[in-house]
CSV table of C-alpha atoms and ligand atoms in Angstrom, one decimal:
chain,number,residue,atom,x,y,z
A,1015,MET,CA,16.3,9.8,10.6
A,1016,THR,CA,17.8,6.7,9.1
A,1017,HIS,CA,16.7,6.9,5.5
A,1018,ASP,CA,20.2,5.9,4.4
A,1019,THR,CA,20.2,2.4,5.9
A,1020,TRP,CA,17.0,1.2,4.2
A,1021,PRO,CA,16.0,3.6,1.4
A,1022,ALA,CA,12.9,2.5,-0.3
A,1023,HIS,CA,14.6,1.4,-3.5
A,1024,VAL,CA,16.8,-0.9,-1.5
A,1025,ILE,CA,13.7,-2.4,0.3
A,1026,ARG,CA,12.0,-3.0,-3.1
A,1027,ARG,CA,15.2,-4.7,-4.5
A,1028,THR,CA,15.9,-6.8,-1.4
A,1029,PHE,CA,12.3,-8.1,-1.3
A,1030,MET,CA,12.3,-9.2,-5.0
A,1031,ASP,CA,15.8,-10.7,-4.8
A,1032,PHE,CA,14.8,-12.8,-1.8
A,1033,PHE,CA,11.9,-14.3,-3.7
A,1034,ILE,CA,13.8,-14.7,-7.0
A,1035,ALA,CA,16.3,-16.8,-5.1
A,1036,ARG,CA,13.4,-19.0,-4.1
A,1037,GLY,CA,12.2,-19.7,-7.6
A,1038,HIS,CA,10.0,-16.7,-8.2
A,1039,THR,CA,9.8,-14.8,-11.5
A,1040,GLU,CA,10.1,-11.0,-11.2
A,1041,VAL,CA,7.0,-9.4,-12.9
A,1042,PRO,CA,6.9,-5.6,-13.5
A,1043,SER,CA,4.1,-3.6,-11.9
A,1044,ALA,CA,0.9,-3.6,-13.9
A,1045,PRO,CA,-0.6,-0.2,-14.7
A,1046,LEU,CA,-3.0,1.5,-12.2
A,1047,VAL,CA,-5.8,0.9,-14.6
A,1048,PRO,CA,-6.3,-2.9,-14.8
A,1049,LYS,CA,-6.4,-4.2,-18.4
A,1050,GLY,CA,-9.6,-5.9,-19.4
A,1051,ASP,CA,-11.0,-6.0,-15.8
A,1052,PRO,CA,-14.3,-4.2,-15.6
A,1053,THR,CA,-14.7,-5.2,-11.9
A,1054,LEU,CA,-12.2,-2.7,-10.7
A,1055,LEU,CA,-11.6,1.1,-11.3
A,1056,PHE,CA,-8.0,0.8,-10.3
A,1057,THR,CA,-5.4,-1.8,-9.5
A,1058,SER,CA,-5.9,-2.2,-5.7
A,1059,ALA,CA,-3.5,-5.0,-4.9
A,1060,GLY,CA,-0.5,-7.0,-6.3
A,1061,MET,CA,-2.7,-10.0,-7.2
A,1062,VAL,CA,-4.9,-8.1,-9.6
A,1063,GLN,CA,-2.7,-8.8,-12.6
A,1064,PHE,CA,-2.5,-12.5,-11.7
A,1065,LYS,CA,-6.2,-13.2,-11.2
A,1066,ASP,CA,-6.5,-15.6,-14.2
A,1067,LEU,CA,-3.4,-17.6,-13.1
A,1068,TYR,CA,-5.2,-18.6,-9.8
A,1069,LEU,CA,-8.3,-19.7,-11.8
A,1070,HIS,CA,-6.4,-21.7,-14.4
A,1071,PRO,CA,-3.1,-22.9,-12.9
A,1072,LYS,CA,-2.2,-25.2,-15.8
A,1073,ASN,CA,0.6,-24.8,-18.3
A,1074,LEU,CA,1.7,-21.4,-16.9
A,1075,ALA,CA,4.9,-19.7,-17.9
A,1076,TYR,CA,5.7,-19.5,-14.2
A,1077,THR,CA,3.9,-20.7,-11.0
A,1078,ARG,CA,5.8,-18.4,-8.6
A,1079,ALA,CA,6.0,-14.6,-9.1
A,1080,THR,CA,7.2,-11.5,-7.2
A,1081,SER,CA,6.4,-7.9,-7.9
A,1082,VAL,CA,6.3,-4.4,-6.6
A,1083,GLN,CA,2.8,-3.2,-7.6
A,1084,LYS,CA,1.6,0.4,-7.8
A,1085,CYS,CA,-1.9,0.5,-6.2
A,1086,LEU,CA,-4.7,3.0,-5.8
A,1087,ARG,CA,-7.5,2.6,-3.3
A,1088,ALA,CA,-10.3,5.1,-3.1
A,1089,GLY,CA,-12.2,3.4,-0.4
A,1090,ASP,CA,-10.0,4.8,2.4
A,1091,LEU,CA,-10.1,8.4,1.0
A,1092,GLU,CA,-11.7,10.0,4.0
A,1093,SER,CA,-9.1,8.3,6.3
A,1094,VAL,CA,-6.2,9.9,4.4
A,1095,GLY,CA,-5.1,12.9,6.3
A,1096,LYS,CA,-6.9,11.7,9.5
A,1097,THR,CA,-4.6,8.7,10.3
A,1098,LEU,CA,-1.0,8.3,9.7
A,1099,ARG,CA,-1.2,5.0,7.8
A,1100,HIS,CA,-3.8,5.4,5.1
A,1101,HIS,CA,-3.0,6.3,1.5
A,1102,THR,CA,-4.7,6.5,-1.9
A,1103,PHE,CA,-1.6,5.6,-3.9
A,1104,PHE,CA,0.8,3.1,-2.4
A,1105,GLU,CA,3.2,0.3,-3.3
A,1106,MET,CA,2.7,-3.3,-2.4
A,1107,LEU,CA,5.5,-5.8,-2.4
A,1108,GLY,CA,4.2,-9.3,-3.1
A,1109,ASN,CA,5.1,-13.0,-3.6
A,1110,PHE,CA,2.6,-15.2,-5.4
A,1111,SER,CA,2.0,-18.9,-6.0
A,1112,PHE,CA,-0.4,-20.2,-8.6
A,1113,GLY,CA,-1.2,-23.8,-7.5
A,1114,ASP,CA,2.4,-24.2,-6.4
A,1115,TYR,CA,3.5,-23.8,-2.8
A,1116,PHE,CA,0.9,-23.0,0.0
A,1117,LYS,CA,0.8,-21.9,3.6
A,1118,ARG,CA,3.9,-23.6,5.0
A,1119,GLU,CA,6.3,-22.0,2.6
A,1120,ALA,CA,4.5,-18.7,2.6
A,1121,ILE,CA,4.8,-18.4,6.3
A,1122,GLU,CA,8.3,-19.8,6.6
A,1123,TRP,CA,9.7,-17.4,3.9
A,1124,ALA,CA,7.9,-14.4,5.3
A,1125,TRP,CA,9.4,-15.1,8.7
A,1126,GLU,CA,12.9,-15.7,7.3
A,1127,PHE,CA,12.6,-12.4,5.4
A,1128,VAL,CA,11.7,-10.3,8.3
A,1129,ILE,CA,14.1,-11.8,10.8
A,1130,GLN,CA,17.1,-12.8,8.7
A,1131,LYS,CA,17.0,-10.2,5.9
A,1132,LEU,CA,15.4,-7.2,7.6
A,1133,HIS,CA,16.7,-8.0,11.1
A,1134,LEU,CA,13.4,-7.0,12.8
A,1135,PRO,CA,13.5,-7.9,16.5
A,1136,PRO,CA,11.2,-10.9,17.0
A,1137,GLU,CA,9.9,-9.6,20.3
A,1138,LYS,CA,8.3,-6.7,18.5
A,1139,LEU,CA,6.4,-8.9,16.1
A,1140,SER,CA,3.1,-10.7,16.4
A,1141,VAL,CA,0.8,-12.4,14.0
A,1142,SER,CA,-2.9,-13.0,13.4
A,1143,VAL,CA,-4.7,-16.0,11.8
A,1144,PHE,CA,-8.3,-16.5,10.6
A,1145,GLU,CA,-10.4,-17.6,13.5
A,1146,ASP,CA,-10.7,-21.3,12.5
A,1147,ASP,CA,-7.4,-21.6,10.6
A,1148,ASP,CA,-5.8,-24.2,12.9
A,1149,GLU,CA,-3.3,-25.1,10.1
A,1150,ALA,CA,-1.8,-21.6,9.9
A,1151,TYR,CA,-1.9,-21.3,13.7
A,1152,GLY,CA,0.0,-24.6,14.0
A,1153,ILE,CA,2.7,-23.5,11.5
A,1154,TRP,CA,3.3,-20.2,13.4
A,1155,ASN,CA,3.2,-21.8,16.8
A,1156,ARG,CA,4.8,-25.2,16.5
A,1157,GLU,CA,7.1,-24.8,13.4
A,1158,ILE,CA,8.2,-21.2,13.6
A,1159,GLY,CA,8.0,-21.1,17.4
A,1160,ILE,CA,5.8,-18.0,17.9
A,1161,PRO,CA,4.4,-18.2,21.4
A,1162,ALA,CA,0.6,-18.5,21.8
A,1163,SER,CA,0.6,-15.1,23.5
A,1164,LYS,CA,1.7,-13.5,20.2
A,1165,ILE,CA,-0.8,-15.1,17.9
A,1166,VAL,CA,-4.4,-13.7,17.7
A,1167,ARG,CA,-7.3,-15.3,16.0
A,1168,LEU,CA,-9.3,-12.7,14.1
A,1169,GLY,CA,-12.6,-12.8,12.2
A,1170,ARG,CA,-13.7,-12.2,8.7
A,1171,LYS,CA,-13.3,-8.4,8.9
A,1172,ASP,CA,-9.6,-8.6,9.5
A,1173,ASN,CA,-8.5,-12.1,8.4
A,1174,PHE,CA,-10.4,-13.0,5.3
A,1175,TRP,CA,-9.1,-11.1,2.2
A,1176,GLY,CA,-10.9,-10.2,-1.0
A,1177,PRO,CA,-12.1,-10.3,-3.5
A,1178,GLY,CA,-10.7,-7.0,-4.9
A,1179,GLY,CA,-13.9,-6.3,-6.8
A,1180,LYS,CA,-17.4,-7.7,-6.4
A,1181,THR,CA,-16.4,-11.1,-7.6
A,1182,GLY,CA,-13.0,-12.9,-7.7
A,1183,ILE,CA,-10.3,-14.6,-5.8
A,1184,CYS,CA,-10.3,-14.6,-2.0
A,1185,GLY,CA,-9.4,-16.6,1.0
A,1186,PRO,CA,-8.4,-16.6,4.7
A,1187,CYS,CA,-5.2,-14.7,5.6
A,1188,SER,CA,-2.6,-14.3,8.2
A,1189,GLU,CA,-1.0,-10.9,9.1
A,1190,ILE,CA,2.3,-9.9,10.6
A,1191,TYR,CA,2.3,-6.9,13.0
A,1192,TYR,CA,5.0,-4.7,14.3
A,1193,ASP,CA,4.5,-3.2,17.8
A,1194,SER,CA,5.5,0.4,17.6
A,1195,GLY,CA,5.2,0.9,21.4
A,1196,PRO,CA,2.5,1.5,24.0
A,1197,GLU,CA,3.0,5.3,23.7
A,1198,ARG,CA,1.5,5.2,20.2
A,1199,GLY,CA,-1.5,3.1,21.3
A,1200,CYS,CA,-4.9,3.8,22.6
A,1201,GLY,CA,-4.0,2.5,26.1
A,1202,ARG,CA,-7.1,0.3,26.3
A,1203,PRO,CA,-6.4,-2.9,28.2
A,1204,GLU,CA,-7.8,-4.9,25.2
A,1205,CYS,CA,-5.5,-3.1,22.7
A,1206,ALA,CA,-3.9,-5.9,20.5
A,1207,PRO,CA,-3.1,-6.6,16.9
A,1208,GLY,CA,-6.2,-5.7,14.9
A,1209,CYS,CA,-7.0,-2.7,17.1
A,1210,ASP,CA,-7.8,0.5,15.2
A,1211,CYS,CA,-5.1,2.6,16.9
A,1212,ASP,CA,-1.6,3.2,15.6
A,1213,ARG,CA,0.2,0.8,18.0
A,1214,TYR,CA,0.2,-2.5,16.1
A,1215,ILE,CA,1.2,-1.9,12.5
A,1216,GLU,CA,-0.1,-4.6,10.2
A,1217,PHE,CA,2.6,-4.6,7.5
A,1218,TRP,CA,2.4,-7.9,5.7
A,1219,ASN,CA,-0.7,-9.8,4.8
A,1220,LEU,CA,-0.3,-13.4,3.7
A,1221,VAL,CA,-3.4,-14.5,1.8
A,1222,PHE,CA,-4.3,-18.1,1.2
A,1223,PRO,CA,-6.5,-17.8,-1.9
A,1224,GLN,CA,-8.8,-20.8,-1.8
A,1225,PHE,CA,-12.1,-19.5,-3.3
A,1226,PHE,CA,-13.6,-17.7,-6.2
A,1227,LEU,CA,-16.6,-15.6,-5.1
A,1228,ASP,CA,-19.0,-15.7,-8.0
A,1229,GLU,CA,-21.8,-13.4,-9.1
A,1230,LYS,CA,-24.4,-15.3,-7.1
A,1231,GLY,CA,-22.3,-14.9,-3.9
A,1232,VAL,CA,-21.2,-18.5,-3.8
A,1233,TYR,CA,-17.6,-19.3,-2.7
A,1234,GLN,CA,-16.4,-21.8,-5.3
A,1235,PRO,CA,-13.3,-23.7,-4.2
A,1236,LEU,CA,-10.3,-23.2,-6.5
A,1237,GLU,CA,-9.0,-26.3,-8.2
A,1238,LYS,CA,-5.6,-25.6,-6.5
A,1239,PRO,CA,-5.1,-23.1,-3.7
A,1240,GLY,CA,-2.4,-20.5,-4.1
A,1241,ILE,CA,-0.6,-17.7,-2.2
A,1242,ASP,CA,-1.0,-13.9,-2.6
A,1243,THR,CA,0.9,-11.7,-0.2
A,1244,GLY,CA,0.9,-8.0,0.2
A,1245,LEU,CA,3.6,-6.1,2.1
A,1246,GLY,CA,3.0,-2.4,2.4
A,1247,LEU,CA,6.1,-0.6,1.3
A,1248,GLU,CA,5.3,2.7,3.1
A,1249,ARG,CA,4.7,0.9,6.4
A,1250,LEU,CA,7.8,-1.2,6.1
A,1251,ALA,CA,9.9,1.8,5.2
A,1252,MET,CA,8.6,3.6,8.4
A,1253,ILE,CA,9.6,0.6,10.5
A,1254,LEU,CA,13.0,0.1,8.9
A,1255,GLN,CA,13.9,3.8,8.8
A,1256,GLY,CA,12.9,4.2,12.4
A,1257,VAL,CA,10.7,7.3,11.7
A,1258,GLU,CA,7.5,8.3,13.4
A,1259,ASP,CA,5.1,7.6,10.5
A,1260,ASN,CA,4.9,6.9,6.8
A,1261,PHE,CA,5.1,10.6,6.0
A,1262,HIS,CA,8.5,10.9,7.5
A,1263,THR,CA,10.0,8.1,5.3
A,1264,ASP,CA,12.1,8.9,2.2
A,1265,LEU,CA,9.1,8.1,0.1
A,1266,PHE,CA,7.3,11.2,1.4
A,1267,HIS,CA,9.9,13.4,3.1
A,1268,PRO,CA,10.9,15.5,0.0
A,1269,ILE,CA,7.2,16.1,-0.8
A,1270,VAL,CA,6.3,17.1,2.7
A,1271,GLU,CA,9.4,19.4,2.9
A,1272,ALA,CA,8.4,21.1,-0.4
A,1273,LEU,CA,4.9,21.6,1.0
A,1274,LEU,CA,6.3,23.1,4.2
A,1275,ASP,CA,8.4,25.5,2.2
A,1276,MET,CA,5.2,26.7,0.4
A,1277,MET,CA,3.4,27.7,3.6
A,1278,PRO,CA,2.7,31.4,4.0
A,1279,GLU,CA,5.1,33.2,6.3
A,1280,GLY,CA,4.2,32.9,10.0
A,1281,PHE,CA,1.9,29.9,9.3
A,1282,ARG,CA,1.7,27.8,12.5
A,1283,ILE,CA,1.7,24.1,11.9
A,1284,THR,CA,-0.4,22.4,14.4
A,1285,PRO,CA,-1.0,18.6,14.3
A,1286,GLU,CA,-4.2,19.3,12.5
A,1287,GLU,CA,-2.5,21.3,9.8
A,1288,ARG,CA,0.3,18.7,9.5
A,1289,MET,CA,-2.4,16.1,8.8
A,1290,GLY,CA,-3.6,18.4,5.9
A,1291,ILE,CA,0.0,18.6,4.6
A,1292,ASN,CA,0.2,14.8,4.7
A,1293,MET,CA,-3.0,14.5,2.8
A,1294,VAL,CA,-1.8,16.8,0.1
A,1295,ALA,CA,1.5,14.9,-0.1
A,1296,ASP,CA,-0.5,11.7,-0.6
A,1297,HIS,CA,-2.8,13.2,-3.3
A,1298,ALA,CA,0.2,14.6,-5.1
A,1299,ARG,CA,1.7,11.1,-5.5
A,1300,ALA,CA,-1.7,9.6,-6.7
A,1301,LEU,CA,-2.2,12.4,-9.2
A,1302,THR,CA,1.4,12.2,-10.6
A,1303,PHE,CA,1.2,8.5,-11.1
A,1304,THR,CA,-2.3,8.4,-12.6
A,1305,ILE,CA,-1.9,11.3,-14.9
A,1306,SER,CA,1.4,9.9,-16.1
A,1307,GLU,CA,-0.4,6.8,-17.1
A,1308,GLY,CA,-2.9,8.9,-19.2
A,1309,ILE,CA,-5.8,9.2,-16.8
A,1310,TYR,CA,-7.1,12.7,-16.7
A,1311,PRO,CA,-9.4,14.6,-14.2
A,1312,SER,CA,-13.0,14.6,-15.4
A,1313,ASN,CA,-16.5,14.3,-14.2
A,1314,GLU,CA,-16.9,10.6,-14.3
A,1315,GLY,CA,-15.3,7.2,-13.5
A,1316,ARG,CA,-11.6,7.2,-12.9
A,1317,GLY,CA,-11.1,10.8,-13.9
A,1318,TYR,CA,-13.7,11.8,-11.2
A,1319,LEU,CA,-11.5,10.4,-8.5
A,1320,LEU,CA,-8.6,12.4,-9.7
A,1321,ARG,CA,-10.8,15.6,-9.8
A,1322,ARG,CA,-11.8,14.8,-6.2
A,1323,LEU,CA,-8.2,14.4,-5.0
A,1324,LEU,CA,-7.2,17.6,-6.6
A,1325,ARG,CA,-10.1,19.6,-5.1
A,1326,ARG,CA,-9.6,18.1,-1.7
A,1327,ALA,CA,-6.0,19.2,-1.8
A,1328,LEU,CA,-6.7,22.7,-3.1
A,1329,THR,CA,-9.6,23.3,-0.7
A,1330,ARG,CA,-7.4,22.3,2.2
A,1331,PHE,CA,-4.5,24.6,1.2
A,1332,TYR,CA,-6.9,27.4,0.3
A,1333,SER,CA,-7.9,27.4,4.0
A,1334,TYR,CA,-4.3,27.7,4.8
A,1335,GLY,CA,-4.0,30.9,2.8
A,1336,ILE,CA,-2.6,29.4,-0.5
A,1337,THR,CA,-4.7,30.9,-3.3
A,1338,GLU,CA,-2.4,30.2,-6.3
A,1339,PRO,CA,-1.7,27.0,-8.1
A,1340,PHE,CA,0.9,25.0,-6.2
A,1341,LEU,CA,0.3,21.3,-6.7
A,1342,TYR,CA,1.8,21.2,-10.2
A,1343,ARG,CA,5.2,22.1,-8.6
A,1344,LEU,CA,5.0,18.9,-6.6
A,1345,VAL,CA,4.9,16.8,-9.7
A,1346,ASP,CA,8.7,17.4,-10.1
A,1347,VAL,CA,9.3,16.4,-6.5
A,1348,VAL,CA,7.3,13.2,-6.8
A,1349,VAL,CA,9.0,12.3,-10.1
A,1350,ASP,CA,12.5,13.0,-8.6
A,1351,THR,CA,11.6,10.9,-5.5
A,1352,MET,CA,10.2,7.9,-7.4
A,1353,LYS,CA,12.0,7.9,-10.8
A,1354,ILE,CA,14.7,5.5,-9.7
A,1355,ASP,CA,12.2,2.6,-9.9
A,1356,TYR,CA,9.6,4.3,-12.1
A,1357,PRO,CA,11.7,5.9,-14.9
A,1358,GLU,CA,8.6,6.2,-17.1
A,1359,LEU,CA,7.5,9.1,-14.9
A,1360,GLU,CA,10.4,11.2,-16.3
A,1361,GLY,CA,9.1,11.4,-19.9
A,1362,ARG,CA,5.7,12.5,-18.8
A,1363,ARG,CA,6.9,15.1,-16.2
A,1364,HIS,CA,6.1,18.2,-18.2
A,1365,ASP,CA,2.7,17.0,-19.5
A,1366,THR,CA,1.6,15.8,-16.0
A,1367,ALA,CA,2.5,19.2,-14.4
A,1368,THR,CA,0.7,21.1,-17.2
A,1369,ILE,CA,-2.5,19.1,-16.7
A,1370,VAL,CA,-2.4,19.5,-13.0
A,1371,ARG,CA,-1.8,23.3,-13.4
A,1372,GLY,CA,-4.8,23.7,-15.8
A,1373,GLU,CA,-7.1,22.0,-13.3
A,1374,GLU,CA,-5.8,24.1,-10.4
A,1375,GLU,CA,-6.3,27.3,-12.3
A,1376,SER,CA,-9.9,26.6,-13.1
A,1377,PHE,CA,-10.7,25.4,-9.6
A,1378,PHE,CA,-9.0,28.4,-7.9
A,1379,ARG,CA,-11.1,30.6,-10.2
A,1380,THR,CA,-14.2,28.7,-8.9
A,1381,LEU,CA,-13.1,29.2,-5.3
A,1382,GLU,CA,-12.5,32.9,-5.8
A,1383,ASP,CA,-16.0,33.3,-7.3
B,2309,LIG,N1,-3.9,-9.1,-1.7
B,2309,LIG,C1,-3.2,-8.9,-0.5
B,2309,LIG,C2,-3.5,-7.6,0.2
B,2309,LIG,O1,-4.0,-6.7,-0.5
B,2309,LIG,O2,-3.3,-7.5,1.3
């Protein structure tokens, strides 16, 4: 493993410094519960805290921003633990323009960052553009020099982003993929970026917000288009650390190791069981971050998602022979792994663990009954 070369905290800092040097203001992560935004249960992307700046790009304190955003997405819940790349809680690195620069700079800087800062081999990279976005295609092909064989045109499902809720900012996008090798692919002749298998890892999404989708379903053009990018930290860490999947990165490794240590003696870890362990590691992060922010398990709304995460984790481990509370012990591991960039977790460590333990005790009692 090569956690030492590119630990996650160095990736976060390198990304933001790169964009600060290009005139961006560093903005702290917004909370997981978006303030004053009834369209979303949780912050699901870096752009959520900037929505209004796209709509009214006049007299802003800054027109370029960069952030590392804590995100939570419940839509992929069933995929967590079935694939190696889906998460509920994750971090998104982003650079944003509010009526300032547009496609050319976004594409040029993204390429400069991956080649000159991260030193990713260009032959492993390919890109996608929205099917009729000839402008983005031309920038990648003629200005950056990406051969046509490495640019795919994809439809709405893959290359039109947003909005995050039912209404909001959205637009065509262009993605950067890393080829993790044919041995990880589905082997089908048509396998290419956009395929559902694990070969082509989409790690950076460059969105070109041009519209506001209103309540009537009309795409209203924005007064000035902007930029909204989302680079998945866990996926990038996997690529840079040269490990087999996100769960082997330094973001997850200590949590997974703690879970492996909890397994009953003689427990055989098949790939299926390992997926269950990954799922529990994912849920432990989501629970630690949300509860630290003051969201508690309950029977409705946000709290209901937390209760579901907790129960999914406990039910899976119950089937592995773990019949005593264990998740609360992972809170410490998550806090220790993440506190370097989220020091606020530290002060809530004890309370978070106590809440998790209380939920565990009552659910284990139900399972026993
Ligand atoms: N808003 C960019 C993304 O979520 O990919």
